[in-house]
Amino acid sequence: MQVFKVADQAEGGQKAYELLREAINGGAKTFGLATGSTPVTFYENVVNSDLDFSDKTSINLDEYVGLDGANDQSYRYFMNEHLFNFKPFKENFLPNGKASNLDEEVKRYDGVIDAHPIDFQILGIGGNGHIGFNEPGTSFDVTTHVVDLAPETIAANARFFENESDVPRQAISMGIASILKSKQIVLLAFGKAKAEAVKGMLEGPVTTDCPASVLQNHANVTVIADKEAASLIK
Ligand code: GLP
C-alpha cells in the first residue's frame, strides 16, 4: 500500500482529488463513493473543479436502514448536499434504506455492482477499523449485506443526530468482497481517533478484527493520512 502523509484534512482532500483526476484521465468511469466527515474536503475539491461527471456512474458504499433521501441524516441526502446537486452524474446508485424487502435490496445492489465495475473507490475508516459498514468480525467473503451496527459505531455517529437513540441500528453495506473488486482504492484517515485503526490496517496482521487490514491484499491502494492519524505508524 502506498501511504501519503499530509498536514491536515484540507491537504488530504486535495491529494485525493488529484488522484481522482488522474484516474479520470486514465479512463475511469465508475466511482465508489463514501460518506462521513472524512471525505468532505475531497468533495469540496471535486465540486470546485471543472470535472464533468455527466457520463459517469457513482455507487455508494452504504445507507442506513429506515432512512430515505428526504431524511437529512441519510447518506443519499449527504451525497446530494456534498456532490450530486453540484455535479450531475449519468447515474447515482445507493442502497435503498427504505426497501420493504431487505433481502431483495441486497441482491439488487450486488447486481448494480456487478453491472458497473468500480474503477476508483474512496474509503474512510472507522475508529474500529471498519470500511463501509463492515464491522470487526465480518467475513472478507461477503458482498452486500444488512449490518447490525457496532455499539462504538452508533456512539461515533451519534454526533450527527440529535440523540444517540435516533441513530439507526442497522445499515445496508457493500461487503468487503465487493470493495476489493475495485480497480483502485483511495482511503482517507484524519485525526487521532483513527490512529489505532490506521496502524492495524497498515502494520497489523490481515484479520477480520480490523476489517481495513484486508486492503493489504489489494494491488492498488493509496492511504492518505494526516499527522494524527499516521502518528502510530513507523
Ligand atoms: C461511517 C461510514 C464509513 C466511514 C466511517 C468514518 O460509519 N459508514 O463509510 O468511513 O464511518 O466516518 P467519519 O469519516 O465521519 O469519521
PDB file of C-alpha atoms and ligand atoms in Angstrom:
ATOM      1  CA  MET A   1       0.000   0.000   0.000  1.00  0.00           C
ATOM      2  CA  GLN A   2       1.232   3.464  -0.816  1.00  0.00           C
ATOM      3  CA  VAL A   3       0.966   5.949   2.061  1.00  0.00           C
ATOM      4  CA  PHE A   4       0.889   9.731   1.761  1.00  0.00           C
ATOM      5  CA  LYS A   5       1.249  11.691   4.968  1.00  0.00           C
ATOM      6  CA  VAL A   6      -0.391  15.097   4.744  1.00  0.00           C
ATOM      7  CA  ALA A   7      -0.571  18.062   7.111  1.00  0.00           C
ATOM      8  CA  ASP A   8      -4.324  18.094   7.533  1.00  0.00           C
ATOM      9  CA  GLN A   9      -7.723  17.199   6.094  1.00  0.00           C
ATOM     10  CA  ALA A  10      -7.592  20.112   3.633  1.00  0.00           C
ATOM     11  CA  GLU A  11      -4.373  18.831   2.052  1.00  0.00           C
ATOM     12  CA  GLY A  12      -5.659  15.250   2.168  1.00  0.00           C
ATOM     13  CA  GLY A  13      -8.832  16.178   0.278  1.00  0.00           C
ATOM     14  CA  GLN A  14      -6.752  17.978  -2.334  1.00  0.00           C
ATOM     15  CA  LYS A  15      -4.431  14.957  -2.768  1.00  0.00           C
ATOM     16  CA  ALA A  16      -7.380  12.571  -3.157  1.00  0.00           C
ATOM     17  CA  TYR A  17      -8.895  14.911  -5.732  1.00  0.00           C
ATOM     18  CA  GLU A  18      -5.619  14.846  -7.709  1.00  0.00           C
ATOM     19  CA  LEU A  19      -5.682  11.040  -7.710  1.00  0.00           C
ATOM     20  CA  LEU A  20      -9.294  11.112  -8.915  1.00  0.00           C
ATOM     21  CA  ARG A  21      -8.333  13.462 -11.718  1.00  0.00           C
ATOM     22  CA  GLU A  22      -5.512  11.148 -12.801  1.00  0.00           C
ATOM     23  CA  ALA A  23      -7.896   8.186 -12.726  1.00  0.00           C
ATOM     24  CA  ILE A  24     -10.398  10.046 -14.912  1.00  0.00           C
ATOM     25  CA  ASN A  25      -7.625  10.983 -17.350  1.00  0.00           C
ATOM     26  CA  GLY A  26      -6.795   7.279 -17.428  1.00  0.00           C
ATOM     27  CA  GLY A  27     -10.383   6.401 -18.379  1.00  0.00           C
ATOM     28  CA  ALA A  28     -12.133   5.783 -15.022  1.00  0.00           C
ATOM     29  CA  LYS A  29     -15.917   5.961 -15.435  1.00  0.00           C
ATOM     30  CA  THR A  30     -17.381   4.371 -12.300  1.00  0.00           C
ATOM     31  CA  PHE A  31     -16.728   5.759  -8.840  1.00  0.00           C
ATOM     32  CA  GLY A  32     -17.329   4.135  -5.475  1.00  0.00           C
ATOM     33  CA  LEU A  33     -18.219   6.883  -3.013  1.00  0.00           C
ATOM     34  CA  ALA A  34     -18.164   7.199   0.764  1.00  0.00           C
ATOM     35  CA  THR A  35     -19.892   9.413   3.310  1.00  0.00           C
ATOM     36  CA  GLY A  36     -18.918  10.636   6.775  1.00  0.00           C
ATOM     37  CA  SER A  37     -16.911  13.673   7.802  1.00  0.00           C
ATOM     38  CA  THR A  38     -13.674  12.352   6.266  1.00  0.00           C
ATOM     39  CA  PRO A  39     -14.328  12.793   2.508  1.00  0.00           C
ATOM     40  CA  VAL A  40     -15.876  16.272   2.841  1.00  0.00           C
ATOM     41  CA  THR A  41     -12.765  18.196   1.709  1.00  0.00           C
ATOM     42  CA  PHE A  42     -12.329  15.746  -1.164  1.00  0.00           C
ATOM     43  CA  TYR A  43     -15.868  16.521  -2.355  1.00  0.00           C
ATOM     44  CA  GLU A  44     -15.214  20.263  -1.963  1.00  0.00           C
ATOM     45  CA  ASN A  45     -12.272  19.976  -4.337  1.00  0.00           C
ATOM     46  CA  VAL A  46     -14.350  17.979  -6.809  1.00  0.00           C
ATOM     47  CA  VAL A  47     -17.254  20.462  -6.676  1.00  0.00           C
ATOM     48  CA  ASN A  48     -14.899  23.404  -7.243  1.00  0.00           C
ATOM     49  CA  SER A  49     -13.197  21.709 -10.199  1.00  0.00           C
ATOM     50  CA  ASP A  50     -14.064  21.648 -13.882  1.00  0.00           C
ATOM     51  CA  LEU A  51     -14.528  17.865 -13.829  1.00  0.00           C
ATOM     52  CA  ASP A  52     -17.591  16.669 -15.698  1.00  0.00           C
ATOM     53  CA  PHE A  53     -19.468  13.587 -14.453  1.00  0.00           C
ATOM     54  CA  SER A  54     -22.382  13.647 -16.879  1.00  0.00           C
ATOM     55  CA  ASP A  55     -21.196  10.392 -18.474  1.00  0.00           C
ATOM     56  CA  LYS A  56     -20.015   8.849 -15.183  1.00  0.00           C
ATOM     57  CA  THR A  57     -21.601   6.480 -12.664  1.00  0.00           C
ATOM     58  CA  SER A  58     -21.399   6.522  -8.864  1.00  0.00           C
ATOM     59  CA  ILE A  59     -22.053   3.673  -6.461  1.00  0.00           C
ATOM     60  CA  ASN A  60     -22.143   4.450  -2.744  1.00  0.00           C
ATOM     61  CA  LEU A  61     -20.844   2.140  -0.056  1.00  0.00           C
ATOM     62  CA  ASP A  62     -23.759   2.134   2.321  1.00  0.00           C
ATOM     63  CA  GLU A  63     -27.026   3.551   3.657  1.00  0.00           C
ATOM     64  CA  TYR A  64     -28.857   3.436   6.965  1.00  0.00           C
ATOM     65  CA  VAL A  65     -31.843   1.107   7.145  1.00  0.00           C
ATOM     66  CA  GLY A  66     -35.051   3.090   7.659  1.00  0.00           C
ATOM     67  CA  LEU A  67     -33.887   6.433   6.230  1.00  0.00           C
ATOM     68  CA  ASP A  68     -34.774   7.751   2.795  1.00  0.00           C
ATOM     69  CA  GLY A  69     -33.249  10.599   0.793  1.00  0.00           C
ATOM     70  CA  ALA A  70     -35.557  13.192   2.371  1.00  0.00           C
ATOM     71  CA  ASN A  71     -34.064  12.490   5.803  1.00  0.00           C
ATOM     72  CA  ASP A  72     -31.122  14.805   6.396  1.00  0.00           C
ATOM     73  CA  GLN A  73     -29.190  12.002   8.143  1.00  0.00           C
ATOM     74  CA  SER A  74     -29.442   9.639   5.196  1.00  0.00           C
ATOM     75  CA  TYR A  75     -26.397   9.062   3.076  1.00  0.00           C
ATOM     76  CA  ARG A  76     -28.428   9.899  -0.045  1.00  0.00           C
ATOM     77  CA  TYR A  77     -29.092  13.346   1.450  1.00  0.00           C
ATOM     78  CA  PHE A  78     -25.382  13.733   2.312  1.00  0.00           C
ATOM     79  CA  MET A  79     -24.359  12.890  -1.239  1.00  0.00           C
ATOM     80  CA  ASN A  80     -26.875  15.343  -2.725  1.00  0.00           C
ATOM     81  CA  GLU A  81     -25.619  18.116  -0.446  1.00  0.00           C
ATOM     82  CA  HIS A  82     -21.905  17.460  -0.931  1.00  0.00           C
ATOM     83  CA  LEU A  83     -21.710  16.378  -4.561  1.00  0.00           C
ATOM     84  CA  PHE A  84     -24.686  15.369  -6.671  1.00  0.00           C
ATOM     85  CA  ASN A  85     -26.507  18.746  -6.502  1.00  0.00           C
ATOM     86  CA  PHE A  86     -23.398  20.379  -7.977  1.00  0.00           C
ATOM     87  CA  LYS A  87     -22.031  17.652 -10.228  1.00  0.00           C
ATOM     88  CA  PRO A  88     -24.708  15.690 -12.050  1.00  0.00           C
ATOM     89  CA  PHE A  89     -23.780  12.103 -12.946  1.00  0.00           C
ATOM     90  CA  LYS A  90     -25.279   9.821 -15.573  1.00  0.00           C
ATOM     91  CA  GLU A  91     -26.431   7.550 -12.726  1.00  0.00           C
ATOM     92  CA  ASN A  92     -26.116   7.568  -8.929  1.00  0.00           C
ATOM     93  CA  PHE A  93     -26.638   4.295  -7.074  1.00  0.00           C
ATOM     94  CA  LEU A  94     -27.122   3.972  -3.300  1.00  0.00           C
ATOM     95  CA  PRO A  95     -28.728   1.183  -1.307  1.00  0.00           C
ATOM     96  CA  ASN A  96     -32.397   1.944  -0.601  1.00  0.00           C
ATOM     97  CA  GLY A  97     -32.691   2.178   3.187  1.00  0.00           C
ATOM     98  CA  LYS A  98     -36.476   2.135   2.942  1.00  0.00           C
ATOM     99  CA  ALA A  99     -36.728  -1.033   0.843  1.00  0.00           C
ATOM    100  CA  SER A 100     -39.629  -3.155   2.090  1.00  0.00           C
ATOM    101  CA  ASN A 101     -37.685  -6.356   1.417  1.00  0.00           C
ATOM    102  CA  LEU A 102     -34.071  -6.008   2.529  1.00  0.00           C
ATOM    103  CA  ASP A 103     -33.038  -9.415   1.118  1.00  0.00           C
ATOM    104  CA  GLU A 104     -34.206  -8.312  -2.319  1.00  0.00           C
ATOM    105  CA  GLU A 105     -32.490  -4.950  -1.918  1.00  0.00           C
ATOM    106  CA  VAL A 106     -29.185  -6.589  -1.069  1.00  0.00           C
ATOM    107  CA  LYS A 107     -29.435  -8.754  -4.208  1.00  0.00           C
ATOM    108  CA  ARG A 108     -30.383  -5.754  -6.326  1.00  0.00           C
ATOM    109  CA  TYR A 109     -27.345  -3.849  -5.086  1.00  0.00           C
ATOM    110  CA  ASP A 110     -24.979  -6.753  -5.811  1.00  0.00           C
ATOM    111  CA  GLY A 111     -26.410  -6.706  -9.343  1.00  0.00           C
ATOM    112  CA  VAL A 112     -25.658  -2.975  -9.616  1.00  0.00           C
ATOM    113  CA  ILE A 113     -22.040  -3.522  -8.554  1.00  0.00           C
ATOM    114  CA  ASP A 114     -21.593  -6.474 -10.932  1.00  0.00           C
ATOM    115  CA  ALA A 115     -23.012  -4.458 -13.832  1.00  0.00           C
ATOM    116  CA  HIS A 116     -20.816  -1.417 -13.099  1.00  0.00           C
ATOM    117  CA  PRO A 117     -17.332  -2.492 -12.020  1.00  0.00           C
ATOM    118  CA  ILE A 118     -15.820   0.244  -9.856  1.00  0.00           C
ATOM    119  CA  ASP A 119     -12.702   1.934 -11.235  1.00  0.00           C
ATOM    120  CA  PHE A 120     -11.954   4.229  -8.288  1.00  0.00           C
ATOM    121  CA  GLN A 121     -13.193   3.718  -4.733  1.00  0.00           C
ATOM    122  CA  ILE A 122     -12.959   6.346  -1.989  1.00  0.00           C
ATOM    123  CA  LEU A 123     -12.973   4.997   1.565  1.00  0.00           C
ATOM    124  CA  GLY A 124     -12.923   6.398   5.071  1.00  0.00           C
ATOM    125  CA  ILE A 125     -12.170   4.211   8.070  1.00  0.00           C
ATOM    126  CA  GLY A 126     -13.997   3.747  11.351  1.00  0.00           C
ATOM    127  CA  GLY A 127     -12.131   4.057  14.651  1.00  0.00           C
ATOM    128  CA  ASN A 128     -12.580   0.271  14.999  1.00  0.00           C
ATOM    129  CA  GLY A 129     -11.139  -0.341  11.513  1.00  0.00           C
ATOM    130  CA  HIS A 130     -14.458  -0.710   9.698  1.00  0.00           C
ATOM    131  CA  ILE A 131     -14.726   0.125   5.999  1.00  0.00           C
ATOM    132  CA  GLY A 132     -18.144   0.888   4.585  1.00  0.00           C
ATOM    133  CA  PHE A 133     -20.151  -0.535   7.460  1.00  0.00           C
ATOM    134  CA  ASN A 134     -18.196  -3.798   7.577  1.00  0.00           C
ATOM    135  CA  GLU A 135     -17.712  -4.085  11.306  1.00  0.00           C
ATOM    136  CA  PRO A 136     -14.969  -6.137  13.017  1.00  0.00           C
ATOM    137  CA  GLY A 137     -15.734  -9.848  12.702  1.00  0.00           C
ATOM    138  CA  THR A 138     -17.345  -9.534   9.256  1.00  0.00           C
ATOM    139  CA  SER A 139     -16.159 -12.198   6.822  1.00  0.00           C
ATOM    140  CA  PHE A 140     -13.985 -10.956   3.983  1.00  0.00           C
ATOM    141  CA  ASP A 141     -16.125 -13.025   1.583  1.00  0.00           C
ATOM    142  CA  VAL A 142     -19.434 -11.205   1.972  1.00  0.00           C
ATOM    143  CA  THR A 143     -20.899  -8.955  -0.707  1.00  0.00           C
ATOM    144  CA  THR A 144     -23.746  -6.506   0.006  1.00  0.00           C
ATOM    145  CA  HIS A 145     -25.440  -7.289   3.304  1.00  0.00           C
ATOM    146  CA  VAL A 146     -27.531  -5.917   6.153  1.00  0.00           C
ATOM    147  CA  VAL A 147     -25.364  -4.959   9.126  1.00  0.00           C
ATOM    148  CA  ASP A 148     -26.119  -4.593  12.824  1.00  0.00           C
ATOM    149  CA  LEU A 149     -24.022  -1.563  13.708  1.00  0.00           C
ATOM    150  CA  ALA A 150     -21.418  -1.986  16.440  1.00  0.00           C
ATOM    151  CA  PRO A 151     -22.082  -0.033  19.663  1.00  0.00           C
ATOM    152  CA  GLU A 152     -18.915   2.028  19.063  1.00  0.00           C
ATOM    153  CA  THR A 153     -20.099   2.937  15.551  1.00  0.00           C
ATOM    154  CA  ILE A 154     -23.503   4.018  16.866  1.00  0.00           C
ATOM    155  CA  ALA A 155     -21.745   6.125  19.520  1.00  0.00           C
ATOM    156  CA  ALA A 156     -19.311   7.633  16.978  1.00  0.00           C
ATOM    157  CA  ASN A 157     -22.078   8.541  14.525  1.00  0.00           C
ATOM    158  CA  ALA A 158     -24.366   9.939  17.240  1.00  0.00           C
ATOM    159  CA  ARG A 159     -22.673  13.324  16.806  1.00  0.00           C
ATOM    160  CA  PHE A 160     -24.644  13.797  13.580  1.00  0.00           C
ATOM    161  CA  PHE A 161     -28.020  13.090  15.266  1.00  0.00           C
ATOM    162  CA  GLU A 162     -29.981  14.924  17.949  1.00  0.00           C
ATOM    163  CA  ASN A 163     -29.923  11.896  20.282  1.00  0.00           C
ATOM    164  CA  GLU A 164     -27.947   8.668  20.243  1.00  0.00           C
ATOM    165  CA  SER A 165     -31.282   6.829  20.260  1.00  0.00           C
ATOM    166  CA  ASP A 166     -32.030   8.367  16.819  1.00  0.00           C
ATOM    167  CA  VAL A 167     -29.053   6.606  15.187  1.00  0.00           C
ATOM    168  CA  PRO A 168     -30.331   3.704  13.086  1.00  0.00           C
ATOM    169  CA  ARG A 169     -29.213   0.316  14.415  1.00  0.00           C
ATOM    170  CA  GLN A 170     -28.806  -1.235  11.001  1.00  0.00           C
ATOM    171  CA  ALA A 171     -27.358  -0.355   7.618  1.00  0.00           C
ATOM    172  CA  ILE A 172     -27.043  -1.886   4.168  1.00  0.00           C
ATOM    173  CA  SER A 173     -23.379  -2.012   3.190  1.00  0.00           C
ATOM    174  CA  MET A 174     -21.289  -3.146   0.297  1.00  0.00           C
ATOM    175  CA  GLY A 175     -19.280  -6.110   1.541  1.00  0.00           C
ATOM    176  CA  ILE A 176     -15.542  -6.426   1.708  1.00  0.00           C
ATOM    177  CA  ALA A 177     -15.546  -8.782  -1.294  1.00  0.00           C
ATOM    178  CA  SER A 178     -17.362  -6.061  -3.267  1.00  0.00           C
ATOM    179  CA  ILE A 179     -14.930  -3.348  -2.153  1.00  0.00           C
ATOM    180  CA  LEU A 180     -11.910  -5.481  -3.085  1.00  0.00           C
ATOM    181  CA  LYS A 181     -13.159  -5.742  -6.677  1.00  0.00           C
ATOM    182  CA  SER A 182     -12.491  -2.014  -7.226  1.00  0.00           C
ATOM    183  CA  LYS A 183      -9.540  -1.418  -9.534  1.00  0.00           C
ATOM    184  CA  GLN A 184      -8.124   1.394  -7.378  1.00  0.00           C
ATOM    185  CA  ILE A 185      -8.826   2.289  -3.753  1.00  0.00           C
ATOM    186  CA  VAL A 186      -8.007   5.567  -2.007  1.00  0.00           C
ATOM    187  CA  LEU A 187      -8.541   5.524   1.760  1.00  0.00           C
ATOM    188  CA  LEU A 188      -8.580   8.750   3.769  1.00  0.00           C
ATOM    189  CA  ALA A 189      -7.957   8.966   7.508  1.00  0.00           C
ATOM    190  CA  PHE A 190      -7.802  12.134   9.565  1.00  0.00           C
ATOM    191  CA  GLY A 191      -7.492  12.724  13.295  1.00  0.00           C
ATOM    192  CA  LYS A 192      -6.280  10.951  16.382  1.00  0.00           C
ATOM    193  CA  ALA A 193      -9.375   8.757  16.690  1.00  0.00           C
ATOM    194  CA  LYS A 194      -8.228   6.880  13.555  1.00  0.00           C
ATOM    195  CA  ALA A 195      -4.592   6.287  14.617  1.00  0.00           C
ATOM    196  CA  GLU A 196      -5.083   2.759  16.045  1.00  0.00           C
ATOM    197  CA  ALA A 197      -7.171   1.681  13.063  1.00  0.00           C
ATOM    198  CA  VAL A 198      -4.579   3.043  10.612  1.00  0.00           C
ATOM    199  CA  LYS A 199      -1.809   1.174  12.419  1.00  0.00           C
ATOM    200  CA  GLY A 200      -3.823  -2.065  12.335  1.00  0.00           C
ATOM    201  CA  MET A 201      -4.619  -1.583   8.659  1.00  0.00           C
ATOM    202  CA  LEU A 202      -1.004  -0.984   7.597  1.00  0.00           C
ATOM    203  CA  GLU A 203       1.113  -2.903  10.090  1.00  0.00           C
ATOM    204  CA  GLY A 204      -1.152  -5.423  11.774  1.00  0.00           C
ATOM    205  CA  PRO A 205      -1.986  -8.933  10.615  1.00  0.00           C
ATOM    206  CA  VAL A 206      -4.712  -9.319   7.995  1.00  0.00           C
ATOM    207  CA  THR A 207      -7.611 -10.139  10.293  1.00  0.00           C
ATOM    208  CA  THR A 208     -11.342  -9.581  10.441  1.00  0.00           C
ATOM    209  CA  ASP A 209     -10.688  -7.922  13.836  1.00  0.00           C
ATOM    210  CA  CYS A 210      -9.531  -4.921  11.772  1.00  0.00           C
ATOM    211  CA  PRO A 211     -11.550  -5.081   8.533  1.00  0.00           C
ATOM    212  CA  ALA A 212      -9.367  -2.473   6.776  1.00  0.00           C
ATOM    213  CA  SER A 213      -6.323  -4.755   7.144  1.00  0.00           C
ATOM    214  CA  VAL A 214      -7.718  -6.765   4.205  1.00  0.00           C
ATOM    215  CA  LEU A 215      -6.587  -3.897   1.964  1.00  0.00           C
ATOM    216  CA  GLN A 216      -3.044  -5.290   2.340  1.00  0.00           C
ATOM    217  CA  ASN A 217      -4.246  -7.963  -0.131  1.00  0.00           C
ATOM    218  CA  HIS A 218      -5.261  -5.438  -2.812  1.00  0.00           C
ATOM    219  CA  ALA A 219      -2.773  -4.387  -5.518  1.00  0.00           C
ATOM    220  CA  ASN A 220      -3.702  -0.707  -5.829  1.00  0.00           C
ATOM    221  CA  VAL A 221      -4.421   1.042  -2.526  1.00  0.00           C
ATOM    222  CA  THR A 222      -3.344   4.548  -1.565  1.00  0.00           C
ATOM    223  CA  VAL A 223      -3.736   5.686   2.037  1.00  0.00           C
ATOM    224  CA  ILE A 224      -3.820   9.429   2.702  1.00  0.00           C
ATOM    225  CA  ALA A 225      -3.440  10.175   6.405  1.00  0.00           C
ATOM    226  CA  ASP A 226      -2.841  13.343   8.359  1.00  0.00           C
ATOM    227  CA  LYS A 227      -0.197  13.578  11.075  1.00  0.00           C
ATOM    228  CA  GLU A 228      -2.525  12.497  13.852  1.00  0.00           C
ATOM    229  CA  ALA A 229      -3.988   9.510  12.014  1.00  0.00           C
ATOM    230  CA  ALA A 230      -0.452   8.449  10.994  1.00  0.00           C
ATOM    231  CA  SER A 231       1.041   9.065  14.447  1.00  0.00           C
ATOM    232  CA  LEU A 232       1.352   5.367  15.417  1.00  0.00           C
ATOM    233  CA  ILE A 233       2.824   4.038  12.160  1.00  0.00           C
ATOM    234  CA  LYS A 234       6.530   3.518  11.581  1.00  0.00           C
TER     235      LYS A 234
HETATM  236  C1  GLP B   1     -19.161   5.626   8.937  1.00  0.00           C
HETATM  237  C2  GLP B   1     -19.284   5.177   7.455  1.00  0.00           C
HETATM  238  C3  GLP B   1     -17.947   4.921   6.840  1.00  0.00           C
HETATM  239  C4  GLP B   1     -16.999   5.997   7.297  1.00  0.00           C
HETATM  240  C5  GLP B   1     -16.719   5.856   8.753  1.00  0.00           C
HETATM  241  C6  GLP B   1     -15.944   7.020   9.352  1.00  0.00           C
HETATM  242  O1  GLP B   1     -19.886   4.929   9.856  1.00  0.00           O
HETATM  243  N1  GLP B   1     -20.140   4.056   7.187  1.00  0.00           N
HETATM  244  O2  GLP B   1     -18.069   4.867   5.427  1.00  0.00           O
HETATM  245  O3  GLP B   1     -15.772   5.882   6.608  1.00  0.00           O
HETATM  246  O4  GLP B   1     -17.865   5.564   9.492  1.00  0.00           O
HETATM  247  O5  GLP B   1     -16.728   8.172   9.494  1.00  0.00           O
HETATM  248  P1  GLP B   1     -16.112   9.606   9.646  1.00  0.00           P
HETATM  249  O6  GLP B   1     -15.495   9.919   8.325  1.00  0.00           O
HETATM  250  O7  GLP B   1     -17.261  10.527   9.942  1.00  0.00           O
HETATM  251  O8  GLP B   1     -15.109   9.539  10.718  1.00  0.00           O
END
